[in-house]
Amino acid sequence: MLFSGSRKRQGSTNSDESVKKRSKKSESEPDSDDSFENFGRSPKSRGKKIEVIDNDEDSFDAPVKCSTTPKVETISSGVDGFPSLNSSEIFYLTVKSAAIREDCLDVECEDENGANRTVYLQGRWSDTKVEKDDIINLIDAKKWADQDFIVDDDQGIVIVNPDALVPCTSIAQSMFCQRKIILSERFKFGNASNKAMLLGTIMHQIFQIAILSAKRPIKDMDLLDIWKKLVSEYSEDLVALSFTPKSMETELQPYLEVIVKWINEHVPKSNFFGKKAAALPTKSTISEVFDIEDNIWDPILGVKGKVDLTLKVKPQATSQTSMESLELKTGKSGQSAEHMGQVLLYSMMLSTRYKQKIGPGNLLYLKDGIQRPVIPRSQELFSILQHRNKLSKFYGDSLSMDLPEPRTETRFCEKCDQKTFCTFLQKKDENFSKSNETMKEFATANVQHLADPHLEYASKWVRWITAEWKSEMDRTEGNIRDIWRKRAEEREARGTCVGGLEKVSEEKSSNEKVCLRFSKTMSIVNLKPGDVCILSAKTQISLGFVVVQKIEDDAIEVICDKGIKERGPFYLDRYNSMSNWPTILGNLIYFLSDDEVGLRLRSLLVDLQPPQPLSLNALDLPDKVKRIIVKARLNNDQRKSVISAMVSHDFLIVEGFPGSGKTTLISVLIRSLVATGKSVLMAAFTHSALDNILLKLRKELDEKSILRLGNRNSMKPEISDLSLDAKLEKFNEDEHYAAVRKIMRCTPIVACTCHHVPRELLFSYRKFDVVIVDEASMVLEPLILPVLATSSRFILVGDCKQLTPLVLSKSAKNEGAGISTMQKLQEAHPNIVVSLTSQYRMNAPISKLSSFLFYDNKLTCGNEAVSRSCLQRCGDYSPNLENVPEFLHPILSENLEKSCVFLDTKSEEFGEDLKSDDSENGGVTNRGEARLVSMLCEHFLKGGLQSSDIGIMSAYRKQVDEIRGNLNNGLVEVNTIDSYQGREKRVIIWSMAWTSHSNKKNELLRDERRVNVALTRAKQKLVIIGCRKSLETIEILEKMTKLIENHVEIPRNFSLPLTL
């Protein structure tokens, strides 16, 4: 039973004096065969024995309040000397302090009601490590007096930080090296496949499909038929490993006989000639394969995991059924404490999920057919939970760079995939304080290729990325632990959950997924299509992840991996993934590695080695490239950029001013490179910028020459047919593998976002002649590392005077995290920079603002037509100014000289109506400005403009929401300034929102680059609404208002609230 209450962030107050350290056994091999008893030896002392208070049972319901009355136990644990996980009283306490006293750890706590409690940890629990603000679950603890508890060798369990759900596999594998497990959680890298992992994944899936099939007896050929149907799913992996479906079939052969024999014996089906099922190693017989990949989150024990197969069985000598796990292994069948520990954890999790005793589990080694029962014993169960507690410190505070100690001997470290990060952190962050001499010697040798500036660079980025990670977590509404700590009503009120759902239907979708449809009596307003959610039932959290597909007034459809057997009501909690941050941290591996890529990146980014100088000679270009350039009608700057890129040896920086035709330039450059036989990786920060380039390319090139990687749903519909999935739809099953191989290895132009590169299998085996990065000035440097690793030659395109990488952490931003690779190289090597200064977007009055404020008057109109473009010349807009207040006439004017207008709201004279309001959490709104914007928008539309011609922006997300709520036309785009980067509209209305009366700081408006973006989105009309007196307290905005020639003020007699 769980209790409500909020978990506080951990402090770091623990000392060596208050908690004893348990001596560690040296491991002799990676797959240890030691029992868990080695990890649970108890210290000497025993506390005073006290009388046990009986407890009764309760089931999980989020949240369940702490019970303070005696209970009667109805379900025993089934394991001698181990408490029931279902019927015991469980207390959820916050640690205030801990002190060692003789052989007892005294832990001062506070319960959910604020009452002080003391927990005396004795025996095996006396060396439990707890810190101030940790949370502990007490299970079946002895009551001491009225308020306190004792946990010792005779009774009770302590779970430290139960809200940190530690993966079962991590607990089991950490027996060999805790440090590797934690590093693997915080530094995720490696887009390569490997044979062993692929083989294991395939064999698991074949086994799971075969055991659910109706056919018996099953034969080898049946399994091969399953494999043939799975080939398309694994084609990319096969190509990456240079396997063919036939060669992989050869690798699968040794496993088939074992699978066939096991399934036919243990799951013969009732119609198989009356044959009885053979007993499992646990002596049970299978009644039903209840679930496959059973996803279990257990906040009682603080663990989570996926059970390969959950079997409903009939134990020996009883008629009652229960659940047992079957864990499949494709490796060697030697005695393994890791494998046993994993199954023991599953046994405990099945006990809490299905309200049963802690039963045995089963191991099956598919390579040699060896089966082993895993029988739970109290000592081993206690030991593995204590092992979990050790890891919980690091899972509970994922933003801390505090790590477990390194191993004491190094003979397995050389082949460890985390050795680079491990040894780098030992030297730079820990100064070898946790390392013995043997490990220090190994670590020193492993990082000897890194000079001090290289170590400092990596250490700095670890600190900055961690700070960014924390900033995002602080901004994110809700927390994953709220699912079991808070009631659904609370989560719904917060806007992160939809509850009270009842399942209406369950159907297989076209891509082998399952479509679930739920109904709800009230409208669903908190979710939108594409949201990733966690699906839970009333008594079982996290049945799995789902993606919202469709929302109606009283129903919602989601896509998930499998159907559900549980009964409603169901809950959908929006999942805010933080998985980007471990990947970004992991990208540093490209910089730290002792290889050619690492050497080049260190030379480029830290040593700032100059590139080879450019030798511009258009006569050296092939004729077909010259024809491409001529046909594209490029201006002088664009031609120079293409020629420079074609002849560059190392890298080139293309600085493209707003509206200067960067997309056109990139399109021509890619075509020119491909025409000379070069392969190109086209990367960008956003999907929108990437797809705009592809839209231009596909007009000139065959679609077979372009491959767009990434989620098809994130692509513009017009180019989604360039995705791998779309291309493969043209091939039948037999042609699938050959098509994948040809497309992945031979397509000359590959396009994806910078975020996607480290996740894409293709880049583990394919390099490119040239990499082009659009929006390079917006890309955080660690994000660009895997992109630059794909080629020794790259071209960065962007504008460092527009938006830079978004950095939320003030400390990281102040230290330089917002400096992009493009800005760094542009400042270090100005001779390698070419500029595009002619723009084709803004008319002259609008262009003048940005040119003067940011580009030293170098930004010019590309031609006379652009310079004089205005609403009047287009002929589709004619404002009806009858009955329109006179002060609005210049704003609605179609004339060129009125292209840029500032509307001064004079907020100090209009009371609260036009003052900013920052009372709402996390943002700035201005309701008066929002109504003004809505009114102007209506007038522009009545004058003849289309919804798509108008763009409305604000620096503040809350003001964007406020304006959307006021608009009568939902087709007019309202968005933040940042979202408009790279975009354009005929008319832009910019709501400043902020006034000097606000308590909120105005950093967003002080950012000159953001102001530049805002000023350069409009083609023919720019209307800025704000309080001039307030804005002139900001230097850049004071310059802007003085530069604008057309100023209008709201007259004193104008009444608010504004109505049309």
PDB file of N, CA and C in Angstrom, residues 155-207:
ATOM      1  N   GLN A 155      12.506  -8.776  11.099  1.00  0.00           N
ATOM      2  CA  GLN A 155      11.281  -8.245  10.515  1.00  0.00           C
ATOM      3  C   GLN A 155      11.549  -6.909   9.835  1.00  0.00           C
ATOM      4  N   GLY A 156      10.878  -6.733   8.680  1.00  0.00           N
ATOM      5  CA  GLY A 156      10.861  -5.427   8.027  1.00  0.00           C
ATOM      6  C   GLY A 156      11.765  -5.320   6.813  1.00  0.00           C
ATOM      7  N   ILE A 157      11.409  -4.403   5.949  1.00  0.00           N
ATOM      8  CA  ILE A 157      12.180  -4.072   4.746  1.00  0.00           C
ATOM      9  C   ILE A 157      12.251  -2.558   4.636  1.00  0.00           C
ATOM     10  N   VAL A 158      13.385  -2.045   4.179  1.00  0.00           N
ATOM     11  CA  VAL A 158      13.541  -0.620   3.894  1.00  0.00           C
ATOM     12  C   VAL A 158      13.810  -0.466   2.403  1.00  0.00           C
ATOM     13  N   ILE A 159      13.009   0.351   1.749  1.00  0.00           N
ATOM     14  CA  ILE A 159      13.235   0.690   0.340  1.00  0.00           C
ATOM     15  C   ILE A 159      13.589   2.165   0.289  1.00  0.00           C
ATOM     16  N   VAL A 160      14.798   2.462  -0.155  1.00  0.00           N
ATOM     17  CA  VAL A 160      15.270   3.847  -0.223  1.00  0.00           C
ATOM     18  C   VAL A 160      14.877   4.445  -1.580  1.00  0.00           C
ATOM     19  N   ASN A 161      14.336   5.654  -1.533  1.00  0.00           N
ATOM     20  CA  ASN A 161      13.911   6.354  -2.752  1.00  0.00           C
ATOM     21  C   ASN A 161      13.031   5.464  -3.644  1.00  0.00           C
ATOM     22  N   PRO A 162      11.899   5.032  -3.136  1.00  0.00           N
ATOM     23  CA  PRO A 162      11.054   4.107  -3.908  1.00  0.00           C
ATOM     24  C   PRO A 162      10.496   4.722  -5.187  1.00  0.00           C
ATOM     25  N   ASP A 163      10.414   6.052  -5.251  1.00  0.00           N
ATOM     26  CA  ASP A 163       9.904   6.688  -6.460  1.00  0.00           C
ATOM     27  C   ASP A 163      10.894   6.628  -7.611  1.00  0.00           C
ATOM     28  N   ALA A 164      12.140   6.307  -7.311  1.00  0.00           N
ATOM     29  CA  ALA A 164      13.136   6.080  -8.370  1.00  0.00           C
ATOM     30  C   ALA A 164      13.010   4.622  -8.792  1.00  0.00           C
ATOM     31  N   LEU A 165      12.310   4.392  -9.888  1.00  0.00           N
ATOM     32  CA  LEU A 165      12.070   3.015 -10.335  1.00  0.00           C
ATOM     33  C   LEU A 165      13.310   2.505 -11.073  1.00  0.00           C
ATOM     34  N   VAL A 166      14.059   1.662 -10.401  1.00  0.00           N
ATOM     35  CA  VAL A 166      15.317   1.149 -10.950  1.00  0.00           C
ATOM     36  C   VAL A 166      15.016  -0.076 -11.817  1.00  0.00           C
ATOM     37  N   PRO A 167      15.497  -0.118 -13.053  1.00  0.00           N
ATOM     38  CA  PRO A 167      15.244  -1.288 -13.911  1.00  0.00           C
ATOM     39  C   PRO A 167      15.821  -2.561 -13.308  1.00  0.00           C
ATOM     40  N   CYS A 168      15.054  -3.634 -13.403  1.00  0.00           N
ATOM     41  CA  CYS A 168      15.517  -4.919 -12.860  1.00  0.00           C
ATOM     42  C   CYS A 168      16.830  -5.362 -13.494  1.00  0.00           C
ATOM     43  N   THR A 169      16.942  -5.168 -14.804  1.00  0.00           N
ATOM     44  CA  THR A 169      18.182  -5.581 -15.479  1.00  0.00           C
ATOM     45  C   THR A 169      19.371  -4.797 -14.950  1.00  0.00           C
ATOM     46  N   SER A 170      19.165  -3.526 -14.615  1.00  0.00           N
ATOM     47  CA  SER A 170      20.265  -2.721 -14.075  1.00  0.00           C
ATOM     48  C   SER A 170      20.700  -3.219 -12.715  1.00  0.00           C
ATOM     49  N   ILE A 171      19.731  -3.582 -11.887  1.00  0.00           N
ATOM     50  CA  ILE A 171      20.071  -4.100 -10.553  1.00  0.00           C
ATOM     51  C   ILE A 171      20.897  -5.368 -10.692  1.00  0.00           C
ATOM     52  N   ALA A 172      20.435  -6.263 -11.566  1.00  0.00           N
ATOM     53  CA  ALA A 172      21.138  -7.537 -11.732  1.00  0.00           C
ATOM     54  C   ALA A 172      22.534  -7.330 -12.327  1.00  0.00           C
ATOM     55  N   GLN A 173      22.637  -6.513 -13.357  1.00  0.00           N
ATOM     56  CA  GLN A 173      23.928  -6.313 -14.021  1.00  0.00           C
ATOM     57  C   GLN A 173      24.905  -5.510 -13.177  1.00  0.00           C
ATOM     58  N   SER A 174      24.377  -4.698 -12.253  1.00  0.00           N
ATOM     59  CA  SER A 174      25.267  -3.867 -11.442  1.00  0.00           C
ATOM     60  C   SER A 174      26.070  -4.678 -10.442  1.00  0.00           C
ATOM     61  N   MET A 175      25.751  -5.949 -10.291  1.00  0.00           N
ATOM     62  CA  MET A 175      26.561  -6.797  -9.418  1.00  0.00           C
ATOM     63  C   MET A 175      28.001  -6.812  -9.880  1.00  0.00           C
ATOM     64  N   PHE A 176      28.188  -6.684 -11.186  1.00  0.00           N
ATOM     65  CA  PHE A 176      29.550  -6.689 -11.715  1.00  0.00           C
ATOM     66  C   PHE A 176      30.188  -5.310 -11.628  1.00  0.00           C
ATOM     67  N   CYS A 177      29.434  -4.258 -12.025  1.00  0.00           N
ATOM     68  CA  CYS A 177      29.985  -2.905 -11.959  1.00  0.00           C
ATOM     69  C   CYS A 177      28.843  -1.896 -11.893  1.00  0.00           C
ATOM     70  N   GLN A 178      28.623  -1.346 -10.705  1.00  0.00           N
ATOM     71  CA  GLN A 178      27.588  -0.336 -10.539  1.00  0.00           C
ATOM     72  C   GLN A 178      27.880   0.909 -11.370  1.00  0.00           C
ATOM     73  N   ARG A 179      29.132   1.246 -11.445  1.00  0.00           N
ATOM     74  CA  ARG A 179      29.515   2.485 -12.138  1.00  0.00           C
ATOM     75  C   ARG A 179      29.118   2.438 -13.616  1.00  0.00           C
ATOM     76  N   LYS A 180      29.330   1.300 -14.251  1.00  0.00           N
ATOM     77  CA  LYS A 180      28.974   1.165 -15.661  1.00  0.00           C
ATOM     78  C   LYS A 180      27.485   1.355 -15.861  1.00  0.00           C
ATOM     79  N   ILE A 181      26.667   0.800 -14.964  1.00  0.00           N
ATOM     80  CA  ILE A 181      25.220   0.904 -15.091  1.00  0.00           C
ATOM     81  C   ILE A 181      24.771   2.365 -15.024  1.00  0.00           C
ATOM     82  N   ILE A 182      25.299   3.111 -14.080  1.00  0.00           N
ATOM     83  CA  ILE A 182      24.896   4.506 -13.923  1.00  0.00           C
ATOM     84  C   ILE A 182      25.421   5.347 -15.086  1.00  0.00           C
ATOM     85  N   LEU A 183      26.640   5.093 -15.519  1.00  0.00           N
ATOM     86  CA  LEU A 183      27.170   5.818 -16.688  1.00  0.00           C
ATOM     87  C   LEU A 183      26.314   5.553 -17.921  1.00  0.00           C
ATOM     88  N   SER A 184      25.852   4.330 -18.061  1.00  0.00           N
ATOM     89  CA  SER A 184      25.029   3.981 -19.228  1.00  0.00           C
ATOM     90  C   SER A 184      23.671   4.666 -19.193  1.00  0.00           C
ATOM     91  N   GLU A 185      23.200   5.016 -18.000  1.00  0.00           N
ATOM     92  CA  GLU A 185      21.952   5.758 -17.885  1.00  0.00           C
ATOM     93  C   GLU A 185      22.143   7.229 -18.227  1.00  0.00           C
ATOM     94  N   ARG A 186      23.303   7.768 -17.899  1.00  0.00           N
ATOM     95  CA  ARG A 186      23.515   9.211 -18.061  1.00  0.00           C
ATOM     96  C   ARG A 186      24.207   9.575 -19.360  1.00  0.00           C
ATOM     97  N   PHE A 187      24.938   8.664 -19.940  1.00  0.00           N
ATOM     98  CA  PHE A 187      25.639   8.918 -21.202  1.00  0.00           C
ATOM     99  C   PHE A 187      25.222   7.846 -22.208  1.00  0.00           C
ATOM    100  N   LYS A 188      24.206   8.164 -22.995  1.00  0.00           N
ATOM    101  CA  LYS A 188      23.712   7.189 -23.968  1.00  0.00           C
ATOM    102  C   LYS A 188      24.301   7.501 -25.340  1.00  0.00           C
ATOM    103  N   PHE A 189      24.943   6.527 -25.927  1.00  0.00           N
ATOM    104  CA  PHE A 189      25.556   6.728 -27.235  1.00  0.00           C
ATOM    105  C   PHE A 189      25.633   5.387 -27.941  1.00  0.00           C
ATOM    106  N   GLY A 190      26.005   5.453 -29.188  1.00  0.00           N
ATOM    107  CA  GLY A 190      26.183   4.218 -29.945  1.00  0.00           C
ATOM    108  C   GLY A 190      24.975   3.905 -30.784  1.00  0.00           C
ATOM    109  N   ASN A 191      25.045   4.248 -32.093  1.00  0.00           N
ATOM    110  CA  ASN A 191      23.930   3.931 -32.987  1.00  0.00           C
ATOM    111  C   ASN A 191      24.203   2.651 -33.765  1.00  0.00           C
ATOM    112  N   ALA A 192      25.249   1.913 -33.366  1.00  0.00           N
ATOM    113  CA  ALA A 192      25.600   0.687 -34.084  1.00  0.00           C
ATOM    114  C   ALA A 192      24.830  -0.502 -33.531  1.00  0.00           C
ATOM    115  N   SER A 193      24.567  -1.448 -34.413  1.00  0.00           N
ATOM    116  CA  SER A 193      23.966  -2.712 -33.999  1.00  0.00           C
ATOM    117  C   SER A 193      25.093  -3.696 -33.711  1.00  0.00           C
ATOM    118  N   ASN A 194      24.794  -4.781 -33.003  1.00  0.00           N
ATOM    119  CA  ASN A 194      25.795  -5.833 -32.843  1.00  0.00           C
ATOM    120  C   ASN A 194      25.103  -7.186 -32.929  1.00  0.00           C
ATOM    121  N   LYS A 195      25.860  -8.167 -33.336  1.00  0.00           N
ATOM    122  CA  LYS A 195      25.295  -9.466 -33.660  1.00  0.00           C
ATOM    123  C   LYS A 195      24.596 -10.112 -32.473  1.00  0.00           C
ATOM    124  N   ALA A 196      25.231 -10.078 -31.309  1.00  0.00           N
ATOM    125  CA  ALA A 196      24.663 -10.764 -30.141  1.00  0.00           C
ATOM    126  C   ALA A 196      23.319 -10.164 -29.742  1.00  0.00           C
ATOM    127  N   MET A 197      23.253  -8.833 -29.692  1.00  0.00           N
ATOM    128  CA  MET A 197      21.994  -8.183 -29.303  1.00  0.00           C
ATOM    129  C   MET A 197      20.905  -8.434 -30.336  1.00  0.00           C
ATOM    130  N   LEU A 198      21.268  -8.343 -31.623  1.00  0.00           N
ATOM    131  CA  LEU A 198      20.283  -8.574 -32.671  1.00  0.00           C
ATOM    132  C   LEU A 198      19.767 -10.009 -32.616  1.00  0.00           C
ATOM    133  N   LEU A 199      20.672 -10.957 -32.438  1.00  0.00           N
ATOM    134  CA  LEU A 199      20.285 -12.364 -32.361  1.00  0.00           C
ATOM    135  C   LEU A 199      19.337 -12.591 -31.181  1.00  0.00           C
ATOM    136  N   GLY A 200      19.662 -12.001 -30.054  1.00  0.00           N
ATOM    137  CA  GLY A 200      18.815 -12.156 -28.877  1.00  0.00           C
ATOM    138  C   GLY A 200      17.419 -11.581 -29.083  1.00  0.00           C
ATOM    139  N   THR A 201      17.352 -10.409 -29.694  1.00  0.00           N
ATOM    140  CA  THR A 201      16.059  -9.772 -29.948  1.00  0.00           C
ATOM    141  C   THR A 201      15.206 -10.619 -30.887  1.00  0.00           C
ATOM    142  N   ILE A 202      15.840 -11.117 -31.958  1.00  0.00           N
ATOM    143  CA  ILE A 202      15.103 -11.935 -32.927  1.00  0.00           C
ATOM    144  C   ILE A 202      14.606 -13.219 -32.284  1.00  0.00           C
ATOM    145  N   MET A 203      15.440 -13.885 -31.518  1.00  0.00           N
ATOM    146  CA  MET A 203      15.047 -15.156 -30.912  1.00  0.00           C
ATOM    147  C   MET A 203      13.914 -14.959 -29.902  1.00  0.00           C
ATOM    148  N   HIS A 204      13.965 -13.876 -29.149  1.00  0.00           N
ATOM    149  CA  HIS A 204      12.872 -13.579 -28.226  1.00  0.00           C
ATOM    150  C   HIS A 204      11.554 -13.448 -28.987  1.00  0.00           C
ATOM    151  N   GLN A 205      11.592 -12.714 -30.080  1.00  0.00           N
ATOM    152  CA  GLN A 205      10.353 -12.468 -30.817  1.00  0.00           C
ATOM    153  C   GLN A 205       9.834 -13.748 -31.475  1.00  0.00           C
ATOM    154  N   ILE A 206      10.727 -14.543 -32.032  1.00  0.00           N
ATOM    155  CA  ILE A 206      10.303 -15.808 -32.634  1.00  0.00           C
ATOM    156  C   ILE A 206       9.671 -16.711 -31.579  1.00  0.00           C
ATOM    157  N   PHE A 207      10.306 -16.807 -30.425  1.00  0.00           N
ATOM    158  CA  PHE A 207       9.776 -17.640 -29.339  1.00  0.00           C
ATOM    159  C   PHE A 207       8.384 -17.152 -28.919  1.00  0.00           C
TER     160      PHE A 207
END
